[in-house]
XYZ file of C-alpha atoms in Angstrom:
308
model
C -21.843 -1.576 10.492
C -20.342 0.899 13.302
C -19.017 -2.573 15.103
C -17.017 -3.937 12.380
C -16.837 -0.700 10.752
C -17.615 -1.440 7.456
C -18.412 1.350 5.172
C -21.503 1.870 3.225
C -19.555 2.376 -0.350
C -15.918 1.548 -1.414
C -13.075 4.344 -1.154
C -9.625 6.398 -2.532
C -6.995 7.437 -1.188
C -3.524 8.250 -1.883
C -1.036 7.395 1.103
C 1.320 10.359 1.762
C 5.009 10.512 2.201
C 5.195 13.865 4.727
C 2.170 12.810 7.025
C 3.201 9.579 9.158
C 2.767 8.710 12.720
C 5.520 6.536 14.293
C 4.310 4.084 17.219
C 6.128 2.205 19.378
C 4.077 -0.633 21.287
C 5.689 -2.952 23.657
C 2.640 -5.374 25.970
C 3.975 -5.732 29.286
C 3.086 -8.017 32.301
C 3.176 -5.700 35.247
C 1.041 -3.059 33.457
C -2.369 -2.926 34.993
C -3.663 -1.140 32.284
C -2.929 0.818 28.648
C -0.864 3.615 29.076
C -1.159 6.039 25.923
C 1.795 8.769 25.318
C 0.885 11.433 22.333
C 3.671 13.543 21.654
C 5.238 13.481 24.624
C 1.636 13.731 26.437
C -0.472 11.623 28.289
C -3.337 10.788 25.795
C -6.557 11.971 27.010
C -9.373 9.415 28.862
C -11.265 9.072 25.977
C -8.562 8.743 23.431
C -7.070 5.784 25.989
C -10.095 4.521 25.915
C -10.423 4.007 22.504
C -6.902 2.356 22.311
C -7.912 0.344 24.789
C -10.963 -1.322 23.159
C -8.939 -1.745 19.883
C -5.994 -3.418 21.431
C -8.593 -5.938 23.158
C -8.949 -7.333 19.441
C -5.843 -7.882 19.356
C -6.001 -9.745 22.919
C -8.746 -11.533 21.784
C -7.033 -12.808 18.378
C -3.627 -13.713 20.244
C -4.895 -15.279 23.759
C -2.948 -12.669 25.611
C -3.928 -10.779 28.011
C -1.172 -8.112 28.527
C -1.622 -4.370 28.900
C 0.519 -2.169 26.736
C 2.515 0.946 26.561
C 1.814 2.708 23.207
C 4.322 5.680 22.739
C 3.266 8.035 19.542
C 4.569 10.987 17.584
C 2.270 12.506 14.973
C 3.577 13.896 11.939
C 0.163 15.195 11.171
C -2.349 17.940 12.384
C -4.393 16.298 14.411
C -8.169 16.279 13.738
C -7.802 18.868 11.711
C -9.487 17.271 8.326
C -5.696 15.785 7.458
C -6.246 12.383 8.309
C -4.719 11.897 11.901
C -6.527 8.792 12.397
C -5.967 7.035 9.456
C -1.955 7.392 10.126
C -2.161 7.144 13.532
C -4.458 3.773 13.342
C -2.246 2.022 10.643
C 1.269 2.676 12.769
C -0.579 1.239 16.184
C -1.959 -1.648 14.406
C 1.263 -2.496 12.193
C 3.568 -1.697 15.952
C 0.743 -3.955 17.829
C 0.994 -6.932 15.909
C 4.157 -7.044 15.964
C 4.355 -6.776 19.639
C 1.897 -9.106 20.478
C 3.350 -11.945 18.456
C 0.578 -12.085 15.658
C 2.462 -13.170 11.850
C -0.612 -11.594 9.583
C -0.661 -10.303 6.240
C -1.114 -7.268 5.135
C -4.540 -7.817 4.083
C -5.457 -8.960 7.500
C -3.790 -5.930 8.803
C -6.113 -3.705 7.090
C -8.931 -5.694 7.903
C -7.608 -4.946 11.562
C -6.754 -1.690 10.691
C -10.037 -0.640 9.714
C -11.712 -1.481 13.312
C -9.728 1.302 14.738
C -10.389 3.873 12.318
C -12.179 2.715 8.852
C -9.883 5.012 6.194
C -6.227 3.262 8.748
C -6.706 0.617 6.507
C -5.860 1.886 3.348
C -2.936 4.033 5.098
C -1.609 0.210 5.448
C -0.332 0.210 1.917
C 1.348 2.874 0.403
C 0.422 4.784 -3.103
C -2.634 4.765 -4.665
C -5.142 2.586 -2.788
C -8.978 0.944 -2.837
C -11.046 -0.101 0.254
C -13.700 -2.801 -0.531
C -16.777 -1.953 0.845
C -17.705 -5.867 0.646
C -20.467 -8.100 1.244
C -20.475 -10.173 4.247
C -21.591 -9.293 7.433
C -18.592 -10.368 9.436
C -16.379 -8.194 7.080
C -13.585 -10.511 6.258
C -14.390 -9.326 2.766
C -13.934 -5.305 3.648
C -10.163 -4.977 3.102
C -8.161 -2.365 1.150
C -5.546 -3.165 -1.580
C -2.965 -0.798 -3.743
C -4.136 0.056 -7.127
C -0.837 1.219 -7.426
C 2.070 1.895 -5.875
C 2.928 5.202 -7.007
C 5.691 4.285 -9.268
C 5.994 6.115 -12.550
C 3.466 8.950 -12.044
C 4.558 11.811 -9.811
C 1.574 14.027 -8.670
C 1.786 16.623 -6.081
C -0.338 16.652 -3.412
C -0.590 20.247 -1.626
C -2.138 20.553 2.070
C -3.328 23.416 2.825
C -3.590 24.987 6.679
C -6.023 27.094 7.291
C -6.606 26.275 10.716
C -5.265 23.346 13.036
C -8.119 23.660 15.638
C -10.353 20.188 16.378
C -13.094 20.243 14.842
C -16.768 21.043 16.269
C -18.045 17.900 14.533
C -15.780 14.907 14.672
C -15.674 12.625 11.070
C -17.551 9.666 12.863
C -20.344 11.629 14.592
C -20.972 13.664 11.300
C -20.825 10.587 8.927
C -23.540 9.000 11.277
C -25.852 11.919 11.295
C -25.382 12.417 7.370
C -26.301 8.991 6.914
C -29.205 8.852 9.125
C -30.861 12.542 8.133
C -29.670 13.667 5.154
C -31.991 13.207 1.849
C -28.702 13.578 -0.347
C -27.176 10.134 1.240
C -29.198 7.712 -0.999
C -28.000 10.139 -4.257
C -24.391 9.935 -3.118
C -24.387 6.281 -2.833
C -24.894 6.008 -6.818
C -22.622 8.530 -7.380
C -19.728 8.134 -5.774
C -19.556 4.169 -7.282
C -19.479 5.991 -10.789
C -16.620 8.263 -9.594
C -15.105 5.884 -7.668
C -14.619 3.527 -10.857
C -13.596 7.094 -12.990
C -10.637 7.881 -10.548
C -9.464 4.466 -10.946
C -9.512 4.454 -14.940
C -7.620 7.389 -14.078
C -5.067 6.282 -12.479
C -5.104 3.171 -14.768
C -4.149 6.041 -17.800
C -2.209 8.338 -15.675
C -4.691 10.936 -16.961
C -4.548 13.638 -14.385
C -7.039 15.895 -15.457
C -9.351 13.029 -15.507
C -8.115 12.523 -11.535
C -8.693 15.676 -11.039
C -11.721 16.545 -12.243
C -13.327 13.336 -10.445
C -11.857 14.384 -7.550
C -13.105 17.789 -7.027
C -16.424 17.333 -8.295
C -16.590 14.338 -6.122
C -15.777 16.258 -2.453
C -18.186 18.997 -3.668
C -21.011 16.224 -3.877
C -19.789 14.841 -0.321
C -19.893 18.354 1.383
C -23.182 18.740 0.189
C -24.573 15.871 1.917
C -23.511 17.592 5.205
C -25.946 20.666 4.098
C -28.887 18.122 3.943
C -28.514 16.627 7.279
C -30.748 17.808 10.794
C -29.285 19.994 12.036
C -27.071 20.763 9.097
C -23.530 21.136 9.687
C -20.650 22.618 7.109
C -16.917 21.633 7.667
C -15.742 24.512 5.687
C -14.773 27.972 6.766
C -14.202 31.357 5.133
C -11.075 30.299 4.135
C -11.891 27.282 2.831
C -13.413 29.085 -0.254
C -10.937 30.912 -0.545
C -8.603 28.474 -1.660
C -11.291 26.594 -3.342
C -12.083 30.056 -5.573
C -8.225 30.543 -5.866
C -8.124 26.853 -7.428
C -10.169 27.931 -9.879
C -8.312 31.125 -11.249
C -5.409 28.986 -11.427
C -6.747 26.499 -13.340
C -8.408 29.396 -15.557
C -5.013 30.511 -16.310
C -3.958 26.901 -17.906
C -2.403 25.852 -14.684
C -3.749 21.938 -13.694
C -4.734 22.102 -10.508
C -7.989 20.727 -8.081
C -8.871 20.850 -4.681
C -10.299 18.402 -2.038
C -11.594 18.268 1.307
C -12.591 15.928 3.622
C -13.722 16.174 7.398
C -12.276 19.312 8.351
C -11.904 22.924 6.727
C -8.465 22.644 5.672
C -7.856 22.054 1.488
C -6.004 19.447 -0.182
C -4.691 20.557 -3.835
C -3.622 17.852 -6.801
C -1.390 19.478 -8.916
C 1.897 18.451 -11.129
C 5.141 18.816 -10.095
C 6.112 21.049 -12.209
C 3.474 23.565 -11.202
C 3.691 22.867 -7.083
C 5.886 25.875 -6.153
C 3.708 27.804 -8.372
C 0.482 26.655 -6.593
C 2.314 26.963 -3.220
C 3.061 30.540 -3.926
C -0.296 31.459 -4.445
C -2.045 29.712 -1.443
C 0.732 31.618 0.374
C 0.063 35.001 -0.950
C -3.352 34.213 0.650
C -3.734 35.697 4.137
C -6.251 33.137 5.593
C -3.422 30.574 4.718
C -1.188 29.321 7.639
C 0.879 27.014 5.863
C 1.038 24.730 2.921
C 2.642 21.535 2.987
C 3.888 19.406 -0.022
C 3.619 15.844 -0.173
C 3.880 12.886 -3.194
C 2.590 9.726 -3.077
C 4.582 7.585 -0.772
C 4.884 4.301 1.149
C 2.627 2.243 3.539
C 3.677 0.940 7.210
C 7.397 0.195 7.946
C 9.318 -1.343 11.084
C 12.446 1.260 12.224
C 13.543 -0.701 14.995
C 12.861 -3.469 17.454
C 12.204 -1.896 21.353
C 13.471 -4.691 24.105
């Protein structure tokens, strides 16, 4: 459902400590309309615009009608495949609420959350967490939850940059014409359920080669959808396989480490602790790599300060 956006299968993720957005909202009555600042910018039109028609739920929930100003700093590349939206979603819906007077849980926020951009809600909690895909049409049953909180098992999560360009095909367009064209969809549907269930037994047993394993055999199975869609698109680049053939040797050598990769071209590597300077060493001997940046698992929305 592209309204509501409610997904078509239940999701993964693991919240990051290094990639955060911090959002200030404050509604005002003398604005005439949202003003968006990103980094220091003027957001663009189109980015307003979509602000705009998100706030307007929150309008609609509180009774008010007051414009805002929404001031944002992104700690992460934007729509570069690292998840811009999903940060940058959760802090304007947490900062929003607030604002605008609404007490809600933080069940309801993700519910909210997810209108804005569908993976913001599980950026709402911190850790390890699962998105319902749920049942009901009006999607008060499509909310995301943590599995766990992190505590207790350390992993490494390594992002690598191999270029911090937009991307030719945004997440939302390609997701639509995947789902629409592509004779793999119905296949993934069925699979990812059975992997989805694997990484959470996983988790459950702190078995990281199980994570691992599900992981990168999982966003192999999702790229490939993109292959069978018309006209076929491919989010990777050179580099990309690069890395991902790197991964391998490493692994080959007895060192535990697996890539991922969602929208975008840039590489995402689960790896212990003890082994992440050693991973980040090699991506860096790399030429095609930019930059690697290390993250752990780490927490969901917080409140620095009140803005009067």
């Amino acid at each position: 459902d592209e309204s509501l956006f409610l997904p078509t299968n239940s999701s993964l993720s693991i919240t990051l400590d290094k990639f955060y957005t911090t959002t200030t909202v404050k509604f005002c009555d003398h604005l005439s309309e949202d003003i968006f600042v990103l980094d220091g910018h003027i957001g663009s039109q189109e980015d307003t615009l979509k602000i705009t028609r998100f706030l307007n739920l929150l309008r609609k929930i509180s009774g008010k009608n007051q414009y805002a100003m929404i001031k944002s700093t992104n700690k992460v590349p934007t729509a570069a495949g690292f998840a811009s939206s999903a940060s940058g979603y959760a802090a304007l819906t947490a900062a929003a609420v607030k604002s605008i007077g609404l007490d809600l849980s933080l069940k309801e926020l993700t519910r909210i959350a997810r209108q804005g951009s569908g993976s913001a809600s599980r950026s709402i909690h911190g850790g390890f967490v699962e998105w319902f895909r749920g049942e009901k049409e009006d999607g008060s049953d499509s909310f995301a939850q943590p599995i766990s909180e992190g505590d207790g098992w350390d992993i490494s999560i390594l992002s690598a940059l191999l270029t911090s360009k937009p991307k030719k095909v945004l997440s939302r367009e390609g997701m639509k014409r995947t789902v629409e064209t592509s004779p793999f969809y119905s296949a993934w549907l069925s699979e990812v359920e059975k992997d989805f269930l694997i990484a959470k037994k996983a988790i459950e047993k702190r078995d990281f080669e199980m994570l691992g394993m599900v992981t990168e055999r999982n966003a192999l199975k999702m790229h490939a959808t993109t292959l069978g869609a018309n006209p076929p698109f491919m989010y990777w680049q050179g580099a990309t396989i690069d890395v991902m053939e790197l991964i391998q040797e490493l692994r080959s050598s007895g060192i535990q480490a697996y890539y991922t990769i969602d929208a975008g071209p840039n590489v995402k590597i689960l790896c212990e602790p003890k082994d992440e300077q050693l991973v980040k060493d090699a991506l860096i001997s790399l030429p095609v790599v930019r930059n690697v940046h290390i993250s752990h698992p780490g927490p969901g929305i917080s409140y620095l300060s009140e803005q009067k």
